[in-house]
mmCIF file of C-alpha atoms in Angstrom:
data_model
loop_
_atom_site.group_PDB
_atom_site.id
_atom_site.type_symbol
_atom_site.label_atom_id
_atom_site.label_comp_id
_atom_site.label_asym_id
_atom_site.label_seq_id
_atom_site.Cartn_x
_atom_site.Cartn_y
_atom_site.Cartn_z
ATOM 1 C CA UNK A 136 0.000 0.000 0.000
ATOM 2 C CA UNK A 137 2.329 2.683 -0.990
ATOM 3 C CA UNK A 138 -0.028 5.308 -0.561
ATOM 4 C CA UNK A 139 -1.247 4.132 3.363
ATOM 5 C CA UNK A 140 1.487 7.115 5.082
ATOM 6 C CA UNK A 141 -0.231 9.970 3.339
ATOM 7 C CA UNK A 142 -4.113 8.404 3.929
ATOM 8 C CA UNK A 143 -3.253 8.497 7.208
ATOM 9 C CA UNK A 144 -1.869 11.781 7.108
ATOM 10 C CA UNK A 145 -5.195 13.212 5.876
ATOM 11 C CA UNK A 146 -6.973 11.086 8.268
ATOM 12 C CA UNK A 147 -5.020 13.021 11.415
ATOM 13 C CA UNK A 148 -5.405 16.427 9.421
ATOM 14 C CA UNK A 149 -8.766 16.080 9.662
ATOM 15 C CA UNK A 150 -9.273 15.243 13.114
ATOM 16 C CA UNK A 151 -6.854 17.955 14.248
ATOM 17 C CA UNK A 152 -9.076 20.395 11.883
ATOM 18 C CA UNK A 153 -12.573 18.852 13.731
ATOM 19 C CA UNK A 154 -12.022 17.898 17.097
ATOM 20 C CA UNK A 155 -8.533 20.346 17.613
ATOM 21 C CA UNK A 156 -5.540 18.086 18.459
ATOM 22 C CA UNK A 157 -5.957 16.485 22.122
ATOM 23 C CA UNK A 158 -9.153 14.299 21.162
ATOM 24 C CA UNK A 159 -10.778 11.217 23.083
ATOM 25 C CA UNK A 160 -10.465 8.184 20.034
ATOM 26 C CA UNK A 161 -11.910 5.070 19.306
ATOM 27 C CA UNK A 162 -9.432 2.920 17.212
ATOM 28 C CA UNK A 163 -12.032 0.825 15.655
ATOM 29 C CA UNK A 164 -10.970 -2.995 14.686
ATOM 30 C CA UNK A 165 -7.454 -1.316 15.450
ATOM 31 C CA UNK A 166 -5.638 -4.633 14.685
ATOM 32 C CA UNK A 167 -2.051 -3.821 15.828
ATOM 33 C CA UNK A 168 -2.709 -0.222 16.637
ATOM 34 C CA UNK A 169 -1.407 1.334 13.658
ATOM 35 C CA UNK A 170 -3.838 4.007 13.499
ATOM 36 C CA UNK A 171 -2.949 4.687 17.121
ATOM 37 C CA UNK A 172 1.010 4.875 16.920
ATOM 38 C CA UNK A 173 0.726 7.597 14.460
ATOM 39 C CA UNK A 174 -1.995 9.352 16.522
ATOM 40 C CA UNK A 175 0.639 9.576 19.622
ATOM 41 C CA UNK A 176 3.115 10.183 17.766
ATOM 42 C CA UNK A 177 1.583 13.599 16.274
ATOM 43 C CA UNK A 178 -0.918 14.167 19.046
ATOM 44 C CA UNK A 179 0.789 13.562 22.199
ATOM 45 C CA UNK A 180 -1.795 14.500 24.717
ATOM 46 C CA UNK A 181 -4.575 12.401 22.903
ATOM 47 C CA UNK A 182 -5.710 9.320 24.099
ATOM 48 C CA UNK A 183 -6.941 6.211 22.260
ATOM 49 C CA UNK A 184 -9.335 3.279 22.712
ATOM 50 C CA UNK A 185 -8.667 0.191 20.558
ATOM 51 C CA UNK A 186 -10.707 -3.022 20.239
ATOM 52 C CA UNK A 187 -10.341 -5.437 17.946
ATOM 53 C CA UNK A 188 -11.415 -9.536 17.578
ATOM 54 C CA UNK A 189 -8.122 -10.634 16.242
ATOM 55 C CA UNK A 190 -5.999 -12.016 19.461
ATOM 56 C CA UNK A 191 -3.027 -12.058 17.084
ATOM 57 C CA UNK A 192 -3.016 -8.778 15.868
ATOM 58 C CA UNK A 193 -3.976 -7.687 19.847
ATOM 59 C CA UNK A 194 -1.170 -9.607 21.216
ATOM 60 C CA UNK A 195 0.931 -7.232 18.901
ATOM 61 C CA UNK A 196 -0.408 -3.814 20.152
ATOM 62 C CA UNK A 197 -0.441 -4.986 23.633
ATOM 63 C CA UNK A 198 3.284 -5.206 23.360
ATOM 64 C CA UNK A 199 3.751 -2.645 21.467
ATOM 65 C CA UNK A 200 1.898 0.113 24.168
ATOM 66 C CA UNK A 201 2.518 -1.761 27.154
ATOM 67 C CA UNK A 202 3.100 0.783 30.222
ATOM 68 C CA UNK A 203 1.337 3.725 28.042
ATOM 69 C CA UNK A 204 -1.522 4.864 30.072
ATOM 70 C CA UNK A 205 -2.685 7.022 26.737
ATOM 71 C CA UNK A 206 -4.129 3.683 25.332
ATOM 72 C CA UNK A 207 -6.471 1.112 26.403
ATOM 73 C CA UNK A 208 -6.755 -2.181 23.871
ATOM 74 C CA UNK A 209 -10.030 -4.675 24.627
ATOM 75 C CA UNK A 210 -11.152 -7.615 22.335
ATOM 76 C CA UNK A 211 -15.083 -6.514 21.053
ATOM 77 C CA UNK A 212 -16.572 -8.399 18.032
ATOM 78 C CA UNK A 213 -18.413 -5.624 16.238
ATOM 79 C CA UNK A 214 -21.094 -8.226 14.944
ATOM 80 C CA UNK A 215 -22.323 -8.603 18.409
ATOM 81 C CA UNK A 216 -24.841 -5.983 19.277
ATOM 82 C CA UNK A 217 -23.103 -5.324 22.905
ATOM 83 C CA UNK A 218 -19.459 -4.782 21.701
ATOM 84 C CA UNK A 219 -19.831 -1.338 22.957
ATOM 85 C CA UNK A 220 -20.156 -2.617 26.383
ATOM 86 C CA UNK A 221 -16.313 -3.170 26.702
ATOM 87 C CA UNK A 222 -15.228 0.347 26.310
ATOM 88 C CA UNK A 223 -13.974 2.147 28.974
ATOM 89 C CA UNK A 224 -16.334 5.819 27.698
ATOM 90 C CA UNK A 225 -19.581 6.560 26.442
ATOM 91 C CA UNK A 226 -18.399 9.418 23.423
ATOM 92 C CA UNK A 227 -15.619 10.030 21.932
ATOM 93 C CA UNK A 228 -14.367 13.003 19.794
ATOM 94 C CA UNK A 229 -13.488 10.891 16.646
ATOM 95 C CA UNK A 230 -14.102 6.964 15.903
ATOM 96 C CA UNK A 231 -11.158 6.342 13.315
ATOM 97 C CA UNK A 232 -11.334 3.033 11.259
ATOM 98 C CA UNK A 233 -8.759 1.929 8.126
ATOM 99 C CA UNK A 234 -8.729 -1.273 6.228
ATOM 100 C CA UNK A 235 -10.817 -3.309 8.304
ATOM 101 C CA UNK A 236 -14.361 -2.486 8.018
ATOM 102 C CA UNK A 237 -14.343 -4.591 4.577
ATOM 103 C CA UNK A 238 -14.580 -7.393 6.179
ATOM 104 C CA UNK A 239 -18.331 -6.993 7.064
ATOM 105 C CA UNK A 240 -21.315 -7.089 4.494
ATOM 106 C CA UNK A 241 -22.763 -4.372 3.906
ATOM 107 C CA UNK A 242 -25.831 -5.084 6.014
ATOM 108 C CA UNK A 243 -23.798 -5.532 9.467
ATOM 109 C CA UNK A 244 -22.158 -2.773 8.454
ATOM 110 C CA UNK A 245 -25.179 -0.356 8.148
ATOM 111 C CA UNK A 246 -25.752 -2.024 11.898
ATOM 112 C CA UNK A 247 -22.583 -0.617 12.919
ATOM 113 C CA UNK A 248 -22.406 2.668 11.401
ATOM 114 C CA UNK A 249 -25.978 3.077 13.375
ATOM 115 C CA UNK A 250 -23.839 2.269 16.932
ATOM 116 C CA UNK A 251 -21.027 4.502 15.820
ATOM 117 C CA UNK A 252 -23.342 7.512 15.758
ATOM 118 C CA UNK A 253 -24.456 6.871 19.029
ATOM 119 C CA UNK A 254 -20.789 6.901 20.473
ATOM 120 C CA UNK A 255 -19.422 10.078 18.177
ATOM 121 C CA UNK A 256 -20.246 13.456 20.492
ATOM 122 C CA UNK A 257 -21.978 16.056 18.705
ATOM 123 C CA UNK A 258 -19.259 17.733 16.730
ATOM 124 C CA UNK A 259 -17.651 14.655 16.343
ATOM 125 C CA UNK A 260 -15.945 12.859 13.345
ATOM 126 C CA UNK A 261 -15.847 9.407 12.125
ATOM 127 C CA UNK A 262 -13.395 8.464 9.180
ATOM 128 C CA UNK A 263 -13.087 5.211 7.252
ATOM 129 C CA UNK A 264 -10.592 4.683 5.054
ATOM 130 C CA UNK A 265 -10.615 1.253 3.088
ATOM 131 C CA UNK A 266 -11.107 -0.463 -0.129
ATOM 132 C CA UNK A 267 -13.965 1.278 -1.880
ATOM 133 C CA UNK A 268 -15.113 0.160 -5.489
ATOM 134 C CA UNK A 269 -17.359 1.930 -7.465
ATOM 135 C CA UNK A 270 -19.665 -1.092 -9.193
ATOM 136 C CA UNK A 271 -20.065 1.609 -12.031
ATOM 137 C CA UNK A 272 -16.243 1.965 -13.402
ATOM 138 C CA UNK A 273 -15.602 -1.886 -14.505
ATOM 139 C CA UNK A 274 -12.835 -1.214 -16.844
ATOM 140 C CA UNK A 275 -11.273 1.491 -14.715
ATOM 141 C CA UNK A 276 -11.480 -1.217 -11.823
ATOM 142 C CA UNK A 277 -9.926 -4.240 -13.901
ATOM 143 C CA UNK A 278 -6.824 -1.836 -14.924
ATOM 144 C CA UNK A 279 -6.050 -0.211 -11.226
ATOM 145 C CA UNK A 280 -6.221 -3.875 -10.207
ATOM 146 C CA UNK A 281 -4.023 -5.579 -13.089
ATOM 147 C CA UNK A 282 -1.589 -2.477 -11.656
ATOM 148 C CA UNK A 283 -1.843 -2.925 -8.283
ATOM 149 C CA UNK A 284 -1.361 -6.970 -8.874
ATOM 150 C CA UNK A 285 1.562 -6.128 -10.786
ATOM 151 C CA UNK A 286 2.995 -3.877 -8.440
ATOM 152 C CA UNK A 287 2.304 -6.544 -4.901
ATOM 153 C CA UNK A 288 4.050 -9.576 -7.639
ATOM 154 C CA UNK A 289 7.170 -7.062 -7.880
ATOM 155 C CA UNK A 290 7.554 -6.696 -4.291
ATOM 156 C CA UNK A 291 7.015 -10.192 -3.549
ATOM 157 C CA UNK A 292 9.582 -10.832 -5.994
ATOM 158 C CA UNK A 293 12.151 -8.520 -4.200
ATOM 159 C CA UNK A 294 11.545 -9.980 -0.941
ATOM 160 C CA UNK A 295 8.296 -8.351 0.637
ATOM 161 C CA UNK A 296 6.229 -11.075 2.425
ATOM 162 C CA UNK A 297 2.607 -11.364 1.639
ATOM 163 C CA UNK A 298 -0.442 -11.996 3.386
ATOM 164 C CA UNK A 299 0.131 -16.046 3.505
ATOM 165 C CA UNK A 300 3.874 -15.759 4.490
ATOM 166 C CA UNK A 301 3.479 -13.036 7.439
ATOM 167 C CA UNK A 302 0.749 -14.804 9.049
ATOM 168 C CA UNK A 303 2.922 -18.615 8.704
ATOM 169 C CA UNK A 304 5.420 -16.364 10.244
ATOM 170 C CA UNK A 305 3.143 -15.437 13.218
ATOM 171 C CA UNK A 306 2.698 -19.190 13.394
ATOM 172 C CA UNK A 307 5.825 -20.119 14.336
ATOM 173 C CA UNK A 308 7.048 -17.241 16.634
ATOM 174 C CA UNK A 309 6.744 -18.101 20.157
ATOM 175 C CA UNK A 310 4.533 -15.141 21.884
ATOM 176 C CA UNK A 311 2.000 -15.265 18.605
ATOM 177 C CA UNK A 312 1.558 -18.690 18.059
ATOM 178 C CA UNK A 313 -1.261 -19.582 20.089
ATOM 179 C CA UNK A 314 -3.179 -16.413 19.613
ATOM 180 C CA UNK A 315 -2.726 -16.447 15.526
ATOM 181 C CA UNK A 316 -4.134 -20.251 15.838
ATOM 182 C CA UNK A 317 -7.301 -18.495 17.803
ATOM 183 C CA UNK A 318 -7.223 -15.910 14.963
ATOM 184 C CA UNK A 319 -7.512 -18.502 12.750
ATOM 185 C CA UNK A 320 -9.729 -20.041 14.512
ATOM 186 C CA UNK A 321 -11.950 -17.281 14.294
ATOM 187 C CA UNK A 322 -11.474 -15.709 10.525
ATOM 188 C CA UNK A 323 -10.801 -18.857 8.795
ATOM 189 C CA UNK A 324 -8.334 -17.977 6.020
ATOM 190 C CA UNK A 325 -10.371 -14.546 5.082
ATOM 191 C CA UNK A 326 -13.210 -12.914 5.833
ATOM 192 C CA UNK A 327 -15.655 -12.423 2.701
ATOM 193 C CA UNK A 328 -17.433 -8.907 3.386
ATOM 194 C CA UNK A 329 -18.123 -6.213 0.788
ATOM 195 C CA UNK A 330 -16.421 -3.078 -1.000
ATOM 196 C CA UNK A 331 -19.388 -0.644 -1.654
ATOM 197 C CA UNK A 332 -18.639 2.411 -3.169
ATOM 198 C CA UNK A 333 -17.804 5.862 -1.526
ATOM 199 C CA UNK A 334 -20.659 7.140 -2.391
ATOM 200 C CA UNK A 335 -22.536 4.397 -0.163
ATOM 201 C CA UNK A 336 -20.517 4.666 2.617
ATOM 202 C CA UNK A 337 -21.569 8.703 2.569
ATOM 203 C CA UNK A 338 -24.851 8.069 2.071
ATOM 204 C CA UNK A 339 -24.831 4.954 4.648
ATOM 205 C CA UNK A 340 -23.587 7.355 7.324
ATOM 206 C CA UNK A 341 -25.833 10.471 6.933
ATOM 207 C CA UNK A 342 -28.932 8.106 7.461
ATOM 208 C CA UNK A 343 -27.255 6.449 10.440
ATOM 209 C CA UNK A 344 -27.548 10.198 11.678
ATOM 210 C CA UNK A 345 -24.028 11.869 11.005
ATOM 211 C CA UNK A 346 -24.695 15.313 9.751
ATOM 212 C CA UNK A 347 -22.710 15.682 6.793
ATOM 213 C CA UNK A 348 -20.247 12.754 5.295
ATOM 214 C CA UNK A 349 -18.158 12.934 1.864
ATOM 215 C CA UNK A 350 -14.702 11.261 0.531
ATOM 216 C CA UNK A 351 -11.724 13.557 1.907
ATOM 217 C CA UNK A 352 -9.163 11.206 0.355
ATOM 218 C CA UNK A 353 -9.064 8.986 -2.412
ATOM 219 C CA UNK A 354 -6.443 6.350 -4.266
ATOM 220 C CA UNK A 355 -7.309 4.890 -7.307
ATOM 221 C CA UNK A 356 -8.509 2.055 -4.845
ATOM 222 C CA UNK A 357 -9.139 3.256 -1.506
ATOM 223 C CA UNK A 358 -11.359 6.275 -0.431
ATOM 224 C CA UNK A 359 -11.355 7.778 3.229
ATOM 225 C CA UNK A 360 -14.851 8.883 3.770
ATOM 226 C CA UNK A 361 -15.455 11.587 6.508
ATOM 227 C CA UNK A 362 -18.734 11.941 9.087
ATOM 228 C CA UNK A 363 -19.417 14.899 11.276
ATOM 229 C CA UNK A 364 -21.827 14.594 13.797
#
């Protein structure tokens, strides 16, 4: 993902430019807390909330942020109606999400985006960024993806690992073992959710009771969509 630094760049533009640059976050299916270490990093007197269902990925940000009493990490499936039960506050300033939400369909995720309102504070943002297709660009689609392809088979080529070799990695490395064979457990080899468009995700969000909501960002793959409460 060459592009993922400057998406989440934008991403922590726009909450300093909503919610000012000390906000309350929720690090939505925060995985290993990348979204998180860059928050810190730029906003030192934030603090962050991350949940996540994969004990792998968990196991990694636990490390990672042990002894950092800016960040509290809890395991919350967010297909279970009460996953809001396990955090720690009732609002938060912004609910920040990046390639993860694509693995619901499209109907748990209309669920979701209905909880997230209730947790964003008036004046509050919400930002997605992930993998969003738009159904009505075929050939456009078939070329970025023949790129993008092309560009992963180079890398993998020159070394990179992919999906199947970081994970067999994870497998055999002593503190990740057992939680990756939970994860796997769990996912199976891949979730199978949906990509809807930009557009949808806008649209999606403004019925779910956000006030306004429109693409801030965009790759010739990915779009970060932005909700203010």
């Amino acid at each position: 993902m060459p592009d993922r630094e400057e998406r989440f760049r934008v991403m922590l533009d726009m909450v300093e430019a909503t919610v000012g640059p000390e906000p309350r976050v929720l690090d939505l299916a925060c995985g290993t807390g990348s979204i998180t270490d860059r928050l810190l990093r730029r906003f030192p007197n934030a603090t962050s909330t991350g949940v996540d269902l994969d004990p792998a990925l968990l196991t990694i940000a636990r490390g990672h942020f042990a002894g950092d009493e800016r960040v509290t990490l809890g395991t919350a499936d967010l297909k279970d109606p009460a996953w809001p039960a396990v955090l720690p506050h009732a609002s938060y300033d912004a609910v920040l999400t990046a390639t993860a939400l694509h693995w619901l369909h499209s109907g748990p995720l209309t669920t979701l985006y209905g909880q997230v309102a209730t947790l964003v504070r008036d004046g509050g943002v919400f930002m997605n960024a992930d993998h969003m297709k738009d159904a009505a660009t075929p050939r456009i689609n078939a070329a970025e993806r023949a790129q993008r392809h092309a560009a992963m088979d180079r890398a993998r080529a020159a070394g990179a690992l992919d999906w199947a070799d970081w994970w067999a990695l994870a497998a055999e490395d002593p503190v990740l073992a057992g939680p990756t064979a939970e994860r796997f457990r769990i996912y199976g080899e891949h979730a199978d959710g949906d990509t809807p468009s930009a557009e949808w995700h806008a649209r999606t969000l403004r019925e779910a009771g956000f006030g306004e909501a429109r693409t801030v960002w965009a790759s010739p793959s990915d779009a970060l969509v932005l909700a203010l409460k």
